[in-house]
Coordinates of C-alpha atoms in Angstrom, one line a residue:
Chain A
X1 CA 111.6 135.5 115.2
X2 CA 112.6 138.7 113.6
X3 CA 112.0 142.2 114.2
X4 CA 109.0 142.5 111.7
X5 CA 107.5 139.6 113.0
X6 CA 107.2 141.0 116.5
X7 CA 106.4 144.1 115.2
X8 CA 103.4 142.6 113.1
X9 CA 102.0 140.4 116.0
X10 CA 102.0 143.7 118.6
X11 CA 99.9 145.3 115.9
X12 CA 97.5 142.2 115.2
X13 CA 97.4 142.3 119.2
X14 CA 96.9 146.1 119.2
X15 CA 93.6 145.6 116.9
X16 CA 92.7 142.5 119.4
X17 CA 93.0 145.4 122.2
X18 CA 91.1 148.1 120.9
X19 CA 87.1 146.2 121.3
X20 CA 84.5 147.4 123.2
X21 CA 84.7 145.8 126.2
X22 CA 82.5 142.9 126.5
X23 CA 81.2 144.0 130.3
X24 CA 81.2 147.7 130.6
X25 CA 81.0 146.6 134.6
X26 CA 83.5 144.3 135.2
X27 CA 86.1 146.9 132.6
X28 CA 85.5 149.3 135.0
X29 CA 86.4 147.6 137.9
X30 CA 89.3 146.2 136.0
X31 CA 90.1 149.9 135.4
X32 CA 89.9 151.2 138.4
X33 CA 92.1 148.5 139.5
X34 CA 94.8 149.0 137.2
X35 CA 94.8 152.9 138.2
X36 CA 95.4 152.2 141.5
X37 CA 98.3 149.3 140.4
X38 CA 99.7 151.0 137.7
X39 CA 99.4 154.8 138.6
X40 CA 98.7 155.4 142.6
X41 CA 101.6 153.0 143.8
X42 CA 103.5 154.1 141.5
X43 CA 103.3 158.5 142.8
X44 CA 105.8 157.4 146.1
X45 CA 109.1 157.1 143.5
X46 CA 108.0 159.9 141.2
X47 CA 107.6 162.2 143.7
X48 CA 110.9 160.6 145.4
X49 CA 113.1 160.7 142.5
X50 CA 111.4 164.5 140.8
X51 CA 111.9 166.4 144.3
X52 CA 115.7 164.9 144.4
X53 CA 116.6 165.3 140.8
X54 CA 114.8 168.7 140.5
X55 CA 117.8 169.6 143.8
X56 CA 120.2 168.3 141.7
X57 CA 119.7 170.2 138.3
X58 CA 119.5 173.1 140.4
X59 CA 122.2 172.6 142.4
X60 CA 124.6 171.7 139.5
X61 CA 123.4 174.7 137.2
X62 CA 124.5 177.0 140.2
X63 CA 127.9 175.7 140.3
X64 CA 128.4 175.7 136.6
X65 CA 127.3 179.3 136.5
X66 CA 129.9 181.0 138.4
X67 CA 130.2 184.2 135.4
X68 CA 129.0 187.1 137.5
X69 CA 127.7 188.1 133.9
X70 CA 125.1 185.3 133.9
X71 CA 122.4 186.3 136.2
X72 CA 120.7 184.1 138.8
X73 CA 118.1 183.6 137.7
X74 CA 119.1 181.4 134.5
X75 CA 119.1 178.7 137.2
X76 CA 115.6 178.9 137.8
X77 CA 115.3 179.4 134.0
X78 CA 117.2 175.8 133.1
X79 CA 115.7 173.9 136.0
X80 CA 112.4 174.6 134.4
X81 CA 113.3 173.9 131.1
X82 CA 115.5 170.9 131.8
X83 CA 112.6 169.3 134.1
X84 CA 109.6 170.4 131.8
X85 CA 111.2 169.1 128.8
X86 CA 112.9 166.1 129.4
X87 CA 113.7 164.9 133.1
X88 CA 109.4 165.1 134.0
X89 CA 108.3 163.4 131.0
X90 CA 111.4 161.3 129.5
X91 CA 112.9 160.4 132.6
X92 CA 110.4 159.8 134.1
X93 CA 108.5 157.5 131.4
X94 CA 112.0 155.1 131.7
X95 CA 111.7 155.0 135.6
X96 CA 107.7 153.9 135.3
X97 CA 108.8 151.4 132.3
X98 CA 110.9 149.8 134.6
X99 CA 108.9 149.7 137.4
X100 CA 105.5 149.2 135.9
X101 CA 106.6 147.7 132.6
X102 CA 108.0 144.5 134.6
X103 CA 104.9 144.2 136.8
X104 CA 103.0 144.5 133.3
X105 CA 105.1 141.5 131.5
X106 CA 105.4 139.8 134.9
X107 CA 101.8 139.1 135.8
X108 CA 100.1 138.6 132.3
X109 CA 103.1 136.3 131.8
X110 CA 101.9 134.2 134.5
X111 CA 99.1 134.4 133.8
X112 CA 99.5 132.5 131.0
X113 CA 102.0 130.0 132.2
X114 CA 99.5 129.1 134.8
X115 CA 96.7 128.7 131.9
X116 CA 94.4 132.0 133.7
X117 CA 94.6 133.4 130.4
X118 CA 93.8 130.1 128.7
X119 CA 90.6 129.6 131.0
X120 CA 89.6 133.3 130.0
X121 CA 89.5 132.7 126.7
X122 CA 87.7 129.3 127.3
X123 CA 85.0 131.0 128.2
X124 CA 84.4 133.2 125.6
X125 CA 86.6 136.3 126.8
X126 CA 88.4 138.4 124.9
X127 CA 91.4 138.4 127.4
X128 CA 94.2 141.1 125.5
X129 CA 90.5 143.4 125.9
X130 CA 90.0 142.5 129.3
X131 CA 93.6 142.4 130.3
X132 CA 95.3 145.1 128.5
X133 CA 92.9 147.5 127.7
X134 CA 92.3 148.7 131.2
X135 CA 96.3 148.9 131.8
X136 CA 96.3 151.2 128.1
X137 CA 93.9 153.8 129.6
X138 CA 94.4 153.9 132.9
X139 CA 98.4 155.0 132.1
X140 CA 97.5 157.3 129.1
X141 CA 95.0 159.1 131.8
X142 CA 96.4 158.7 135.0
X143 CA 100.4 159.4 133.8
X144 CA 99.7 163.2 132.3
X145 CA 98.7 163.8 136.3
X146 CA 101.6 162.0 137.3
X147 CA 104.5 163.8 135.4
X148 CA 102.9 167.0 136.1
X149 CA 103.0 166.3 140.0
X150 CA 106.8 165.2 138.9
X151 CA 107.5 168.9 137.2
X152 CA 105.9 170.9 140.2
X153 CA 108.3 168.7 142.7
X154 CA 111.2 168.9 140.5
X155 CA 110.9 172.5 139.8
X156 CA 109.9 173.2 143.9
X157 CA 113.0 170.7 144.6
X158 CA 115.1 172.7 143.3
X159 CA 113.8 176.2 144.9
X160 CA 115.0 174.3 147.7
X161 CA 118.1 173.4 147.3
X162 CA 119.1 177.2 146.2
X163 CA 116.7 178.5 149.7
X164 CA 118.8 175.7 151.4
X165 CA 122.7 175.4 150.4
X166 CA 122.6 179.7 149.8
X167 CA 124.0 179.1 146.4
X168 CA 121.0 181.3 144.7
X169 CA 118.1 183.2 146.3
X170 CA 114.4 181.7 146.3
X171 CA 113.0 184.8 144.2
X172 CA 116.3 185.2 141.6
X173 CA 115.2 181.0 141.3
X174 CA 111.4 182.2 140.7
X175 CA 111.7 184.9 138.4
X176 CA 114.0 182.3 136.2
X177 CA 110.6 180.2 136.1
X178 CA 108.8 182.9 135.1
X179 CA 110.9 183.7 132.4
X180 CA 110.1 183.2 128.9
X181 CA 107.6 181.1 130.1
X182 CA 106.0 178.7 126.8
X183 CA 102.8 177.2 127.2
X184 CA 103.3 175.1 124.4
X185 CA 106.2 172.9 126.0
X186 CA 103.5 171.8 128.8
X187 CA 101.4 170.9 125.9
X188 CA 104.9 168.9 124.7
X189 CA 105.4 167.4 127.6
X190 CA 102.2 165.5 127.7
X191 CA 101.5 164.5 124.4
X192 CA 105.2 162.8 124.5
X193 CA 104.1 161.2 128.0
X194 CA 100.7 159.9 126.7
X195 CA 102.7 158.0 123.8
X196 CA 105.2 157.0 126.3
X197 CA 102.7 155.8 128.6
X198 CA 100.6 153.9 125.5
X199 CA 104.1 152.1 125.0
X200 CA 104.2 151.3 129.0
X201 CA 101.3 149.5 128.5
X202 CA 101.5 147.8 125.5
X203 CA 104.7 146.7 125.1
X204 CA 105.5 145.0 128.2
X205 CA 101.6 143.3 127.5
X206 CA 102.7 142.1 124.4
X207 CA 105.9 140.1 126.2
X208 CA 104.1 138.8 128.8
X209 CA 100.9 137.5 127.0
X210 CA 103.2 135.7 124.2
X211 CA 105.6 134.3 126.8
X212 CA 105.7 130.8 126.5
X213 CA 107.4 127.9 129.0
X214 CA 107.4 128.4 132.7
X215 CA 109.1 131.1 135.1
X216 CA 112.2 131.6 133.9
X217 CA 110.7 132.5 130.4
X218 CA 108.2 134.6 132.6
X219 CA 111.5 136.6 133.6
X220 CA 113.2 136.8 130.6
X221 CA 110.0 138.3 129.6
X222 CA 109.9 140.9 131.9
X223 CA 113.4 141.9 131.4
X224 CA 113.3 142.2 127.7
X225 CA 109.8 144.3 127.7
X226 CA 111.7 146.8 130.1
X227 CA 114.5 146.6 127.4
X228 CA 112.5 147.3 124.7
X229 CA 110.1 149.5 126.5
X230 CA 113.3 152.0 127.0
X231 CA 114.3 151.8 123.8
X232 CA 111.7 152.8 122.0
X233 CA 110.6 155.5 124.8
X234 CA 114.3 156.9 123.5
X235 CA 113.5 156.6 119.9
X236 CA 110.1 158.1 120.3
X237 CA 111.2 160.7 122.4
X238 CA 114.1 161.6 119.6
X239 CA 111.5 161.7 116.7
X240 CA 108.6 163.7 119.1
X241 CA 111.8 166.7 119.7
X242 CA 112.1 166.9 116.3
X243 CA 108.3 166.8 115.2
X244 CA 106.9 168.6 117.7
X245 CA 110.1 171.3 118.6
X246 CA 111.5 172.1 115.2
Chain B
X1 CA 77.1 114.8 122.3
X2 CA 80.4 114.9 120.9
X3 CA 81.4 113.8 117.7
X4 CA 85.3 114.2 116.4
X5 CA 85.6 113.1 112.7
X6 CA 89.2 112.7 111.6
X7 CA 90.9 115.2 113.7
X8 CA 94.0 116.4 112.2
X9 CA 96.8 119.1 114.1
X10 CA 100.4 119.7 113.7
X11 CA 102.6 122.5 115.0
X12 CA 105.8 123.9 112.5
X13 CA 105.2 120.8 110.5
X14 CA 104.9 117.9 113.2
X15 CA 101.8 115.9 112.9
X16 CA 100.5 115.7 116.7
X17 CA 97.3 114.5 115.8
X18 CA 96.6 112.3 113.4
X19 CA 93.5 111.6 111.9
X20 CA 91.8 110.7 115.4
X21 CA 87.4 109.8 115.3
X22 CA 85.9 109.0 118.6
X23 CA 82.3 109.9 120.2
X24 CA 81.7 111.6 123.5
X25 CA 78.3 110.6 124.8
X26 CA 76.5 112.9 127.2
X27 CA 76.1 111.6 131.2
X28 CA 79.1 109.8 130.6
X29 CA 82.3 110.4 132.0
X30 CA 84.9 109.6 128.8
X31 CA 88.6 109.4 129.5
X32 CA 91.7 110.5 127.3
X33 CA 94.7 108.4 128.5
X34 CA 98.4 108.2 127.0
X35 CA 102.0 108.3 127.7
X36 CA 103.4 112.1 127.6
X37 CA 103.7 113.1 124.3
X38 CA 101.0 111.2 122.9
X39 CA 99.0 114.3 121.8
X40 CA 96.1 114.3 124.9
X41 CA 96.6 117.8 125.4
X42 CA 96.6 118.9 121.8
X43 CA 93.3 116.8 121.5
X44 CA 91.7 118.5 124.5
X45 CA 92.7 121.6 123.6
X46 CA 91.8 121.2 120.0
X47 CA 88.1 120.0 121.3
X48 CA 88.1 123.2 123.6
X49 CA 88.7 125.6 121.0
X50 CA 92.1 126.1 122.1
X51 CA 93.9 125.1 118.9
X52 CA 92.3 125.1 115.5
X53 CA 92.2 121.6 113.8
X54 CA 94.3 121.4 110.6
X55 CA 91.8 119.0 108.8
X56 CA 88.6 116.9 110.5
X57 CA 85.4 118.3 112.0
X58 CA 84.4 118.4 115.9
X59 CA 80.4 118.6 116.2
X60 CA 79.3 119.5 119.3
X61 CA 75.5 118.3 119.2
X62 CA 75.6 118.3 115.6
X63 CA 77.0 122.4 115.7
X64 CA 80.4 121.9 114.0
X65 CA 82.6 124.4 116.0
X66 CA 84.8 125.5 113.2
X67 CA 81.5 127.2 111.2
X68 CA 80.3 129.2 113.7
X69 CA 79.3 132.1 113.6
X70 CA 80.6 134.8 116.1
X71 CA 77.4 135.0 118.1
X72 CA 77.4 131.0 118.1
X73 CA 80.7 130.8 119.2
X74 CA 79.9 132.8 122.3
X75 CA 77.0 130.6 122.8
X76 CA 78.9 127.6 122.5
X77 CA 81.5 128.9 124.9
X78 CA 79.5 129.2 127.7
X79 CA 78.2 125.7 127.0
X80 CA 81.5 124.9 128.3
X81 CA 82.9 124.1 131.8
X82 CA 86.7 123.5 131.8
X83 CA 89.4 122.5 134.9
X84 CA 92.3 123.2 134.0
X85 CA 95.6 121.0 135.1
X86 CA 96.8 124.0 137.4
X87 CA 93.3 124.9 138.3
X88 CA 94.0 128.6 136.4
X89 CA 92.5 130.4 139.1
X90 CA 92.4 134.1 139.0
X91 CA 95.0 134.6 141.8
X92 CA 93.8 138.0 142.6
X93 CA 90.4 137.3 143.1
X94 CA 88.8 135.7 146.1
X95 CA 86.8 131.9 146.1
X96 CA 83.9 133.9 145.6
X97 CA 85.0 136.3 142.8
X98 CA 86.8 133.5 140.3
X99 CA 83.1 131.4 140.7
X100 CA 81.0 134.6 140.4
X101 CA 83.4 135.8 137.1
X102 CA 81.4 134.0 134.4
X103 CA 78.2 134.6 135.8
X104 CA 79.2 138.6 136.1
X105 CA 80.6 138.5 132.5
X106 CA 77.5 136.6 130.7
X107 CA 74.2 136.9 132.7
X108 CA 72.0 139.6 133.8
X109 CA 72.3 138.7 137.3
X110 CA 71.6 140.9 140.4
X111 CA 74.4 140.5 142.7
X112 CA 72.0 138.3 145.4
X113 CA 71.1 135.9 142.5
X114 CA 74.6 135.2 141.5
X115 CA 75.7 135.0 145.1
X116 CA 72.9 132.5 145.7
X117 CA 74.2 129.9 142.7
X118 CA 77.9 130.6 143.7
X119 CA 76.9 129.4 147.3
X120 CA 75.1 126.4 145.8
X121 CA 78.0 125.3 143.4
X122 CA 80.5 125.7 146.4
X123 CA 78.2 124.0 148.6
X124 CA 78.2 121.4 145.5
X125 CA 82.0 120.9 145.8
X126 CA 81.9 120.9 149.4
X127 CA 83.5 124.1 149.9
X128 CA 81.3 125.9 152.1
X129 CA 83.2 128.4 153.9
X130 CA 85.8 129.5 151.6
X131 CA 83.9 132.1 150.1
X132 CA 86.3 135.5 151.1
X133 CA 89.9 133.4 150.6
X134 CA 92.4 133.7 148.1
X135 CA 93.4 130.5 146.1
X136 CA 97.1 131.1 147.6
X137 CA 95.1 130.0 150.7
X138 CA 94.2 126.8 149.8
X139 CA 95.4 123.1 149.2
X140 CA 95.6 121.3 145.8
X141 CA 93.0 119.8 146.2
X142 CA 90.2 122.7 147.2
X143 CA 91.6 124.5 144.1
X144 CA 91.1 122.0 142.0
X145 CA 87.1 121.8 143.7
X146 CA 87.2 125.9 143.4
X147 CA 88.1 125.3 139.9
X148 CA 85.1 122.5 139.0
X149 CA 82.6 124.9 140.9
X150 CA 83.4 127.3 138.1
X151 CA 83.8 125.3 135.6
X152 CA 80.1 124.2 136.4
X153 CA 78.8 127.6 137.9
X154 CA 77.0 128.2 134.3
X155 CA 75.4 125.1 133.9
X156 CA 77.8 123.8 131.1
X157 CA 76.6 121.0 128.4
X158 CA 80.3 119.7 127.9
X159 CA 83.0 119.5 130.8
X160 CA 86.7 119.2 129.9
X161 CA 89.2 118.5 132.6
X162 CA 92.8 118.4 132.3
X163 CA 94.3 115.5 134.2
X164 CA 92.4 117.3 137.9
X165 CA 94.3 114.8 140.1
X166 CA 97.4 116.2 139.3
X167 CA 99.6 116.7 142.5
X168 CA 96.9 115.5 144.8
X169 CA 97.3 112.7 147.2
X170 CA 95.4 109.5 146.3
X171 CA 92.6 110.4 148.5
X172 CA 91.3 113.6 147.5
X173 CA 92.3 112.2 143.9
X174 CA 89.4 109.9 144.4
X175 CA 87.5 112.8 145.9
X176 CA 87.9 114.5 143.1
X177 CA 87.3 111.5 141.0
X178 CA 84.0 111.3 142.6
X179 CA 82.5 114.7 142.5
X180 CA 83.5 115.1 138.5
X181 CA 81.3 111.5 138.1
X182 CA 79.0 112.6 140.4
X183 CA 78.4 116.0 139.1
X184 CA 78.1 114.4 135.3
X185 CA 75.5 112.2 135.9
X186 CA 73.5 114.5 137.7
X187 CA 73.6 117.2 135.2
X188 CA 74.2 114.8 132.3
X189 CA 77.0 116.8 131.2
X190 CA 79.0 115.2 128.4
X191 CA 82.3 114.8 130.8
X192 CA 86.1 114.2 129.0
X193 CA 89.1 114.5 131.2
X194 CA 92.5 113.9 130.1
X195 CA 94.2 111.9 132.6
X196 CA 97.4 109.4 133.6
X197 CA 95.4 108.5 136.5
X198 CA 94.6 104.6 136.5
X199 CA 92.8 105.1 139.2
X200 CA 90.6 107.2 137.6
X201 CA 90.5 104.9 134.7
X202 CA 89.5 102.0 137.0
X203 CA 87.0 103.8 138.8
X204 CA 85.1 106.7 136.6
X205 CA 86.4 105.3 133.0
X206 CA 82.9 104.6 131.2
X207 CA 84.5 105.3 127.9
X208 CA 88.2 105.2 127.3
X209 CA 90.5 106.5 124.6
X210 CA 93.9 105.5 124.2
X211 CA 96.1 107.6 122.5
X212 CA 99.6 106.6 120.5
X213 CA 101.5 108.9 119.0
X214 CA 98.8 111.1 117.7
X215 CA 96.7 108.1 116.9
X216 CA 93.6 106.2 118.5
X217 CA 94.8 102.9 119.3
X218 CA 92.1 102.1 121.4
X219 CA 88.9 102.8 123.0
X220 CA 86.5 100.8 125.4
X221 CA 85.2 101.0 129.3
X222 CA 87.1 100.3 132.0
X223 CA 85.5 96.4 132.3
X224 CA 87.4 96.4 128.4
X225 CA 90.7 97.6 129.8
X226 CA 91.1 94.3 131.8
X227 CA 90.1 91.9 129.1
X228 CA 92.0 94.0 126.6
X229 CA 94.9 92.0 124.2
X230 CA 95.7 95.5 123.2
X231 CA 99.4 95.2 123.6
X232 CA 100.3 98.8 123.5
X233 CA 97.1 100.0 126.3
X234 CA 98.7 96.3 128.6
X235 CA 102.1 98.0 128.5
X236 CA 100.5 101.6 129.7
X237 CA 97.9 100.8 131.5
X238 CA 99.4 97.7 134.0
X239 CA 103.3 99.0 133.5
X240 CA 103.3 99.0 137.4
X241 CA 103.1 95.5 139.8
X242 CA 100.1 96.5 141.7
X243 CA 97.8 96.9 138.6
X244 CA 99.2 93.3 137.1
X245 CA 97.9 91.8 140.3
X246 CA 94.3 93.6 140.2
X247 CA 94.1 92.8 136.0
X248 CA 95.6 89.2 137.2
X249 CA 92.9 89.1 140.0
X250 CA 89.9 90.3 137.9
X251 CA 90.9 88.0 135.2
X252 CA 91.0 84.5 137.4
X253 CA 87.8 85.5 139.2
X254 CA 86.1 85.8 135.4
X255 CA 87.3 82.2 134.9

């Protein structure tokens, strides 16, 4: 199957999404659900990986900055920038397409190997509605929240790391926050994480609910919606820079 | 009642089906027999709604299923009660949950109401005290009784079951056997399983169709199946010693 093929069916099951649910109930639960599946277990490696990562860009922006010209607080300054602009909602987005992208493609693919989704649409259910809608809004809300508790444990991991190893004081590392401080790139940051969580959703969806054969297909699945997943969280994220920053 | 008029499907330009007419009469328990390959599943899924025939009409009571309307088709699809070969039970639900799904999804319900049928259907199936467990906690067999109490939770017209002795042991085969004959009479559902079962032929068959490469090449009760000169259903049907000796033993006593 080629690439316009692929790209034709995720849009034909993009319009087979977007219904009103047929249970406003039983959506909600499913909802709910999915938040705490998709979003909650996923805060323990967010928060992990943004406090660690936030040390690092710290850490290695002190020891690249050794002109006593340069002032201290450019550390703070490029942390900020660095973890606002790409590491929070970039980095992050590829980290949850691997972890919740496979999950995605993993269960709806066995669900249909195992004929579950068969038996929902047997009885009259829409199942991409009832099965990928809830994972669609319950990343595009709950993520936002996510990579913003990612960029205040990034940006307070690497206040840290300067307090801790004595390579930079804690206040030069605050004033470099404060610095030329945009409102704007918070705005950029989420709008390119609500696309890159619409494509954490879908795309891994649309691999597992076309999967056909039996586990092994269900795993080849999986790994090719994290593929893709990545891929076009990179091209997005390259076309979003130059929309939205120049 | 169901009618299938010339049923035609292929797939990429092989003919599965071929031009198949048969009658599926209600309070009877019909069976769709044939070696692997012989288009049984296509057929029950093309009866289900599953797959969409190519060319020939399926009437369910007269309602031809390929000119509904949207609002008929959700009718007729909860009209329908169907065990699938795996069971295809929501693994992350409990007992409880899968059974109470289609009543949450298309009644008005209150919670106490649906409880009370999901109680009766499981108590139906003879699966009284497996309301809070998962299906990963239960046998082949209670799945597959899990699986007919939802398939009959909403009071269904038609029941479809894909070969539901699958994996099981002869016994709770016949179990299962029983409780799909049991459950069609009293309800006077219109009952078609697809099955390799010839147990099941020999003990729920009242109508039988054999299928041949895509094609009906026979159909009759299970009384017919012993009598049969049908070359192609002898070779299926008594391809192992022990049935020989029961058709051989069935046939002498007739004399």
């Amino acid at each position: 199957m080629n690439y316009l093929e692929h790209t034709g069916k995720y849009f034909i099951m993009l319009g087979r999404v977007f219904k009103k649910p047929q249970r406003t109930k039983i959506f909600y639960e499913f909802f709910i659900k999915e938040i705490e599946d998709l979003g909650l277990k996923s805060l323990g490696i967010i928060m992990f990986i943004s406090f660690f990562i936030g040390g690092v860009i710290a850490l290695q922006t002190a020891l690249n900055l050794d002109n006593p010209f340069i002032p201290k607080s450019l550390i703070g300054f490029a942390a900020k920038r660095s973890i606002i602009l790409e590491f929070a909602p970039t980095f992050c987005s590829i980290i949850l397409a691997g972890k919740v992208g496979s999950y995605i493609a993993s269960s709806i693919g066995t669900m249909r190997v195992t004929e579950q989704i068969d038996a929902l649409e047997v009885m009259g259910i829409n199942a991409l509605n009832q099965l990928v809608l809830p994972k669609v809004l319950a990343t595009v809300l709950f993520y936002p929240f996510l990579i913003s508790l990612g960029m205040f444990l990034g940006i307070f991991g690497g206040w840290l790391t300067g307090v801790l190893s004595g390579l930079f004081s804690g206040a030069d590392y605050i004033e470099g926050i404060q610095t030329d401080f945009n409102p704007f790139l918070l705005s950029y940051a989420i709008i390119k994480t609500v696309i890159f969580a619409f494509l954490i959703a879908t795309v891994p969806s649309y691999h597992g609910y076309y999967v056909k054969g039996g586990s092994i297909a269900v795993g080849k699945a999986s790994t090719q919606a994290v593929v893709w997943t990545t891929i076009l969280i990179v091209i997005t994220n390259y076309f979003l820079t130059q929309m939205l920053l120049t | 009642m169901i009618e299938i008029n010339n049923l035609h499907k292929g797939f990429g330009g092989v003919k599965v089906l071929k031009g198949i007419s048969t009658t599926f009469l209600p309070g009877k328990t019909s069976l769709i027999i044939g070696e692997s390959g012989s288009g049984k599943t296509v057929f029950l899924k093309s009866l289900i709604g599953l797959h969409a025939p190519e060319d020939g009409t399926i009437s369910f009571d007269g309602r031809i299923n390929t000119k509904f309307t949207q609002k008929e088709k959700q009718q007729w699809r909860q009209e329908i009660g169907m065990v699938f070969q795996g069971s295809a039970l929501f693994d992350s639900q409990t007992v409880e949950d899968n059974v109470m799904f289609p009543l949450k999804m298309f009644t008005n319900k209150m919670h106490d109401e649906m409880l009370e049928r999901v109680n009766f259907v499981l108590k139906r199936v003879n699966l009284e005290n497996s309301n809070h467990k998962l299906p990963a906690e239960l046998s082949g067999g209670m799945q597959k009784r899990v699986a007919i109490a939802r398939a009959i939770v909403m009071n269904p017209k038609y029941l479809f079951c894909d070969e539901p002795n699958s994996g099981l042991d002869p016994r709770t085969a016949i179990v299962i056997d029983q409780l799909i004959q049991e459950i069609t009479d009293e309800y006077q559902i219109t009952t078609v399983i697809n099955t390799h079962d010839m147990n099941s032929v020999m003990e729920i068959g009242e109508k039988i169709v054999f299928l041949k490469n895509g094609r009906k090449a026979w159909e009759g009760t299970s009384e017919d199946v012993f009598k049969t000169d049908n070359e192609a259903v002898v070779d299926f049907v008594y391809s192992s010693n022990l049935f020989k000796k029961v058709r051989e033993a069935y046939l002498n006593e007739k004399k």
